[in-house]
Amino acid sequence: MNPILQTDAATLSPIALFLQADWVVKAVMLGLLLASIWTWAIIIGFWLKLGRTRQRTEAFERDFWKAEDIDAFYKSQTHTDLPSARVLNAGVTEWRRSTQGQKIDRDGTRDRLATVMGSAVAREIDQLSDRLNVLATVGSVAPFVGLFGTVWGIMRSFTAIASQQNTSLSVVAPGIAEALFATAIGLFAAIPAVIAYNRFSHAINRIEARLNRFADGFHATLSRQLDGER
C-alpha cells in the first residue's frame, strides 16, 4: 500500500497523523489546509490578473502615444477597463470641465489635472491590491497557528506519559509527530504566501510607477495644449 494512504501512525503518513490527532490539532490542520488552498487560489488569480494588466497596459500606452488625435483615441477607449484608460478618462473629464468656460484659469487647471489623475492612479492601485492583504495575513499568522497545534500536541504527549506512567517512544512519538505535522502545514501555508506577497507587491509598485509616468506625460501634453488656449 502507498505509505501516504496508510493509517498507521508509525508510518508517519499524513493521513495517519491527521486521523490519530487530537480534535484541537485536527481543527488546526484543517484550518491551515483551507488557508493554503485559499492562498494558492489568490496567487494563481493574482498572477493571471497582473499578467493580463501588464500586457494590455503596454499595448494601450503604445497606441496612445502613437495617436495623432487624442480625443478620437479617448472616444475609442471609453469602455476599456484598464487602469491607464481610467487615468486617461479622469484627465480628459477634468480637462473638459476646466476649459469649457470663456475664461480659463491655467494654473488652477494644471493643479486640478494633477490632483484628479493622481487620485485616479491611487484608486487603481487600491483595486489592484485587493486581497493582497490576505497573503500578508496568512504569511504572518499561519506559522503561529501551526505552533499552537504543536504546543497542544506536545502537551497531549506529556499527558499520555503521566496517565500511562510510561516514557517509551510508542507513547510519546505519536503526539509529537502530530504536533510537528501541524507546524509543517503552517509553514506550507505561510511560505508561499510570503513569497507571493513580496513578488506581487513589487509588481504592483512597478505598475504604480508606470501609471504615474503615464499621468505625468498626459499632464504635460494637456499643459502644452493649455498654453495655446485663449
GROMACS .gro file of C-alpha atoms in nm:
model
  230
    1MET     CA    1   0.000   0.000   0.000
    2ASN     CA    2   0.115   0.354  -0.066
    3PRO     CA    3   0.273   0.490   0.257
    4ILE     CA    4   0.079   0.813   0.220
    5LEU     CA    5  -0.252   0.623   0.234
    6GLN     CA    6  -0.167   0.408   0.534
    7THR     CA    7  -0.342   0.489   0.859
    8ASP     CA    8  -0.084   0.351   1.099
    9ALA     CA    9   0.079   0.641   1.285
   10ALA     CA   10   0.411   0.457   1.289
   11THR     CA   11   0.438   0.507   0.913
   12LEU     CA   12   0.426   0.888   0.958
   13SER     CA   13   0.184   0.914   0.669
   14PRO     CA   14  -0.011   1.245   0.657
   15ILE     CA   15  -0.347   1.066   0.674
   16ALA     CA   16  -0.243   0.862   0.976
   17LEU     CA   17  -0.111   1.167   1.157
   18PHE     CA   18  -0.433   1.353   1.091
   19LEU     CA   19  -0.672   1.071   1.186
   20GLN     CA   20  -0.499   0.996   1.515
   21ALA     CA   21  -0.451   1.360   1.614
   22ASP     CA   22  -0.645   1.530   1.891
   23TRP     CA   23  -0.957   1.720   1.781
   24VAL     CA   24  -0.786   2.053   1.851
   25VAL     CA   25  -0.488   1.959   1.636
   26LYS     CA   26  -0.727   1.834   1.366
   27ALA     CA   27  -0.903   2.171   1.367
   28VAL     CA   28  -0.567   2.346   1.335
   29MET     CA   29  -0.463   2.121   1.046
   30LEU     CA   30  -0.793   2.170   0.861
   31GLY     CA   31  -0.779   2.546   0.910
   32LEU     CA   32  -0.425   2.563   0.778
   33LEU     CA   33  -0.509   2.343   0.479
   34LEU     CA   34  -0.803   2.568   0.392
   35ALA     CA   35  -0.578   2.873   0.430
   36SER     CA   36  -0.323   2.710   0.199
   37ILE     CA   37  -0.588   2.635  -0.066
   38TRP     CA   38  -0.721   2.992  -0.039
   39THR     CA   39  -0.368   3.128  -0.066
   40TRP     CA   40  -0.291   2.932  -0.383
   41ALA     CA   41  -0.624   3.040  -0.537
   42ILE     CA   42  -0.533   3.404  -0.471
   43ILE     CA   43  -0.179   3.355  -0.601
   44ILE     CA   44  -0.294   3.200  -0.928
   45GLY     CA   45  -0.570   3.458  -0.979
   46PHE     CA   46  -0.338   3.747  -0.895
   47TRP     CA   47  -0.064   3.618  -1.124
   48LEU     CA   48  -0.305   3.591  -1.418
   49LYS     CA   49  -0.462   3.929  -1.343
   50LEU     CA   50  -0.132   4.116  -1.322
   51GLY     CA   51  -0.001   3.944  -1.635
   52ARG     CA   52  -0.305   4.048  -1.839
   53THR     CA   53  -0.300   4.400  -1.696
   54ARG     CA   54   0.069   4.449  -1.775
   55GLN     CA   55   0.037   4.328  -2.134
   56ARG     CA   56  -0.278   4.525  -2.210
   57THR     CA   57  -0.141   4.838  -2.044
   58GLU     CA   58   0.173   4.827  -2.257
   59ALA     CA   59  -0.038   4.798  -2.573
   60PHE     CA   60  -0.274   5.076  -2.461
   61GLU     CA   61   0.001   5.323  -2.383
   62ARG     CA   62   0.188   5.240  -2.703
   63ASP     CA   63  -0.125   5.310  -2.908
   64PHE     CA   64  -0.198   5.626  -2.710
   65TRP     CA   65   0.140   5.787  -2.771
   66LYS     CA   66   0.119   5.699  -3.140
   67ALA     CA   67  -0.230   5.851  -3.175
   68GLU     CA   68  -0.245   6.184  -3.359
   69ASP     CA   69  -0.591   6.273  -3.228
   70ILE     CA   70  -0.619   6.223  -2.851
   71ASP     CA   71  -0.991   6.299  -2.849
   72ALA     CA   72  -1.062   6.033  -3.112
   73PHE     CA   73  -0.847   5.783  -2.924
   74TYR     CA   74  -1.027   5.866  -2.600
   75LYS     CA   75  -1.367   5.804  -2.760
   76SER     CA   76  -1.249   5.467  -2.895
   77GLN     CA   77  -1.130   5.359  -2.549
   78THR     CA   78  -1.426   5.482  -2.343
   79HIS     CA   79  -1.530   5.136  -2.225
   80THR     CA   80  -1.179   4.998  -2.171
   81ASP     CA   81  -1.135   4.870  -1.815
   82LEU     CA   82  -0.759   4.926  -1.793
   83PRO     CA   83  -0.600   5.140  -1.520
   84SER     CA   84  -0.433   5.361  -1.781
   85ALA     CA   85  -0.765   5.410  -1.957
   86ARG     CA   86  -0.930   5.520  -1.633
   87VAL     CA   87  -0.648   5.765  -1.565
   88LEU     CA   88  -0.693   5.898  -1.919
   89ASN     CA   89  -1.069   5.928  -1.862
   90ALA     CA   90  -1.017   6.121  -1.539
   91GLY     CA   91  -0.777   6.360  -1.707
   92VAL     CA   92  -0.998   6.423  -2.011
   93THR     CA   93  -1.309   6.472  -1.794
   94GLU     CA   94  -1.135   6.731  -1.577
   95TRP     CA   95  -0.987   6.899  -1.884
   96ARG     CA   96  -1.331   6.945  -2.036
   97ARG     CA   97  -1.478   7.080  -1.715
   98SER     CA   98  -1.193   7.327  -1.662
   99THR     CA   99  -1.180   7.458  -2.020
  100GLN     CA  100  -1.549   7.488  -2.103
  101GLY     CA  101  -1.578   7.846  -1.974
  102GLN     CA  102  -1.478   8.162  -2.157
  103LYS     CA  103  -1.204   8.242  -1.908
  104ILE     CA  104  -0.955   7.966  -1.830
  105ASP     CA  105  -0.751   7.954  -1.510
  106ARG     CA  106  -0.435   7.789  -1.642
  107ASP     CA  107  -0.260   7.734  -1.310
  108GLY     CA  108  -0.577   7.610  -1.144
  109THR     CA  109  -0.645   7.376  -1.436
  110ARG     CA  110  -0.296   7.228  -1.415
  111ASP     CA  111  -0.332   7.173  -1.041
  112ARG     CA  112  -0.672   7.011  -1.079
  113LEU     CA  113  -0.549   6.785  -1.357
  114ALA     CA  114  -0.255   6.668  -1.143
  115THR     CA  115  -0.483   6.607  -0.844
  116VAL     CA  116  -0.751   6.421  -1.039
  117MET     CA  117  -0.509   6.193  -1.223
  118GLY     CA  118  -0.309   6.131  -0.906
  119SER     CA  119  -0.629   6.024  -0.732
  120ALA     CA  120  -0.716   5.800  -1.027
  121VAL     CA  121  -0.376   5.630  -1.004
  122ALA     CA  122  -0.420   5.574  -0.629
  123ARG     CA  123  -0.770   5.432  -0.683
  124GLU     CA  124  -0.648   5.190  -0.949
  125ILE     CA  125  -0.362   5.069  -0.729
  126ASP     CA  126  -0.606   5.012  -0.443
  127GLN     CA  127  -0.821   4.796  -0.670
  128LEU     CA  128  -0.523   4.601  -0.799
  129SER     CA  129  -0.402   4.541  -0.444
  130ASP     CA  130  -0.734   4.391  -0.337
  131ARG     CA  131  -0.688   4.063  -0.143
  132LEU     CA  132  -0.313   4.114  -0.125
  133ASN     CA  133  -0.357   4.169   0.248
  134VAL     CA  134  -0.486   3.811   0.273
  135LEU     CA  135  -0.145   3.682   0.166
  136ALA     CA  136   0.023   3.900   0.426
  137THR     CA  137  -0.214   3.777   0.695
  138VAL     CA  138  -0.167   3.409   0.609
  139GLY     CA  139   0.208   3.452   0.585
  140SER     CA  140   0.233   3.609   0.930
  141VAL     CA  141  -0.036   3.413   1.117
  142ALA     CA  142  -0.011   3.057   0.978
  143PRO     CA  143   0.323   2.970   1.148
  144PHE     CA  144   0.182   3.073   1.487
  145VAL     CA  145  -0.136   2.874   1.431
  146GLY     CA  146   0.079   2.573   1.344
  147LEU     CA  147   0.287   2.641   1.655
  148PHE     CA  148  -0.030   2.636   1.862
  149GLY     CA  149  -0.107   2.291   1.722
  150THR     CA  150   0.248   2.186   1.804
  151VAL     CA  151   0.224   2.301   2.164
  152TRP     CA  152  -0.112   2.130   2.206
  153GLY     CA  153   0.020   1.804   2.061
  154ILE     CA  154   0.324   1.807   2.288
  155MET     CA  155   0.101   1.874   2.590
  156ARG     CA  156  -0.104   1.572   2.485
  157SER     CA  157   0.213   1.361   2.474
  158PHE     CA  158   0.305   1.462   2.828
  159THR     CA  159  -0.049   1.383   2.940
  160ALA     CA  160  -0.013   1.036   2.787
  161ILE     CA  161   0.313   0.986   2.975
  162ALA     CA  162   0.151   1.087   3.301
  163SER     CA  163  -0.156   0.866   3.252
  164GLN     CA  164   0.032   0.555   3.139
  165GLN     CA  165   0.341   0.603   3.357
  166ASN     CA  166   0.546   0.512   3.052
  167THR     CA  167   0.809   0.720   2.870
  168SER     CA  168   0.866   0.486   2.576
  169LEU     CA  169   0.865   0.617   2.220
  170SER     CA  170   0.544   0.428   2.145
  171VAL     CA  171   0.367   0.656   2.393
  172VAL     CA  172   0.541   0.984   2.316
  173ALA     CA  173   0.610   0.965   1.942
  174PRO     CA  174   0.252   0.983   1.803
  175GLY     CA  175   0.166   1.307   1.981
  176ILE     CA  176   0.496   1.471   1.894
  177ALA     CA  177   0.468   1.360   1.530
  178GLU     CA  178   0.116   1.506   1.507
  179ALA     CA  179   0.240   1.828   1.665
  180LEU     CA  180   0.529   1.867   1.424
  181PHE     CA  181   0.299   1.785   1.133
  182ALA     CA  182   0.080   2.080   1.233
  183THR     CA  183   0.387   2.304   1.225
  184ALA     CA  184   0.480   2.169   0.881
  185ILE     CA  185   0.133   2.251   0.746
  186GLY     CA  186   0.160   2.601   0.891
  187LEU     CA  187   0.489   2.657   0.710
  188PHE     CA  188   0.343   2.505   0.393
  189ALA     CA  189   0.071   2.771   0.402
  190ALA     CA  190   0.293   3.060   0.512
  191ILE     CA  191   0.599   3.030   0.287
  192PRO     CA  192   0.418   3.059  -0.050
  193ALA     CA  193   0.205   3.342   0.091
  194VAL     CA  194   0.509   3.545   0.198
  195ILE     CA  195   0.695   3.487  -0.129
  196ALA     CA  196   0.388   3.573  -0.337
  197TYR     CA  197   0.315   3.884  -0.129
  198ASN     CA  198   0.665   4.020  -0.183
  199ARG     CA  199   0.661   3.944  -0.557
  200PHE     CA  200   0.314   4.089  -0.613
  201SER     CA  201   0.395   4.398  -0.405
  202HIS     CA  202   0.696   4.459  -0.628
  203ALA     CA  203   0.485   4.409  -0.942
  204ILE     CA  204   0.217   4.650  -0.818
  205ASN     CA  205   0.481   4.910  -0.733
  206ARG     CA  206   0.608   4.886  -1.090
  207ILE     CA  207   0.254   4.927  -1.227
  208GLU     CA  208   0.203   5.229  -1.000
  209ALA     CA  209   0.526   5.385  -1.128
  210ARG     CA  210   0.414   5.319  -1.485
  211LEU     CA  211   0.074   5.480  -1.423
  212ASN     CA  212   0.239   5.784  -1.265
  213ARG     CA  213   0.468   5.820  -1.567
  214PHE     CA  214   0.167   5.796  -1.798
  215ALA     CA  215  -0.023   6.053  -1.591
  216ASP     CA  216   0.276   6.287  -1.592
  217GLY     CA  217   0.318   6.254  -1.968
  218PHE     CA  218  -0.052   6.315  -2.031
  219HIS     CA  219  -0.046   6.611  -1.792
  220ALA     CA  220   0.245   6.760  -1.988
  221THR     CA  221   0.053   6.713  -2.314
  222LEU     CA  222  -0.256   6.886  -2.174
  223SER     CA  223  -0.040   7.160  -2.025
  224ARG     CA  224   0.111   7.237  -2.365
  225GLN     CA  225  -0.235   7.243  -2.518
  226LEU     CA  226  -0.349   7.470  -2.236
  227ASP     CA  227  -0.083   7.725  -2.330
  228GLY     CA  228  -0.248   7.753  -2.672
  229GLU     CA  229  -0.595   7.816  -2.530
  230ARG     CA  230  -0.724   8.169  -2.515
   0.00000   0.00000   0.00000
